[in-house]
Phi, psi and omega in degrees: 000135179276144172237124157239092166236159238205105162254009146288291192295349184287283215292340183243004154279315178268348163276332195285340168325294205277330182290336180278322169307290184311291218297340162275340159110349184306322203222114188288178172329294160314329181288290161341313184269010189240348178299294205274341151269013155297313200287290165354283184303312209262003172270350179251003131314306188316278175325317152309315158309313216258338194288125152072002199263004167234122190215117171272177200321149177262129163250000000 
């Protein structure tokens, strides 16, 4: 089984989200900005989870 999971393209799908929403009127600045350190923290979670966990064979 393959895992392609992308936390760049995850992080910038969820910032093109959040600019559509305020541009839509859903979310003011301030929401946008707390939104997007959120996306920000959990994506440097991510990365952190991700660090070293593929390693290959010693020969």
């Amino acid at each position: 089984m393959t895992y392609n999971f992308d936390p760049e393209a995850w992080a910038e799908r969820q910032r093109v989200l959040l600019r559509r929403r305020q541009a839509e009127g859903e979310l003011d600045e301030a929401a946008v900005q707390a939104a997007l350190a959120e996306v920000e923290r959990r994506l440097e979670e991510m990365w952190a989870r991700l660090e070293g966990s593929y390693r290959l064979p010693q020969t």
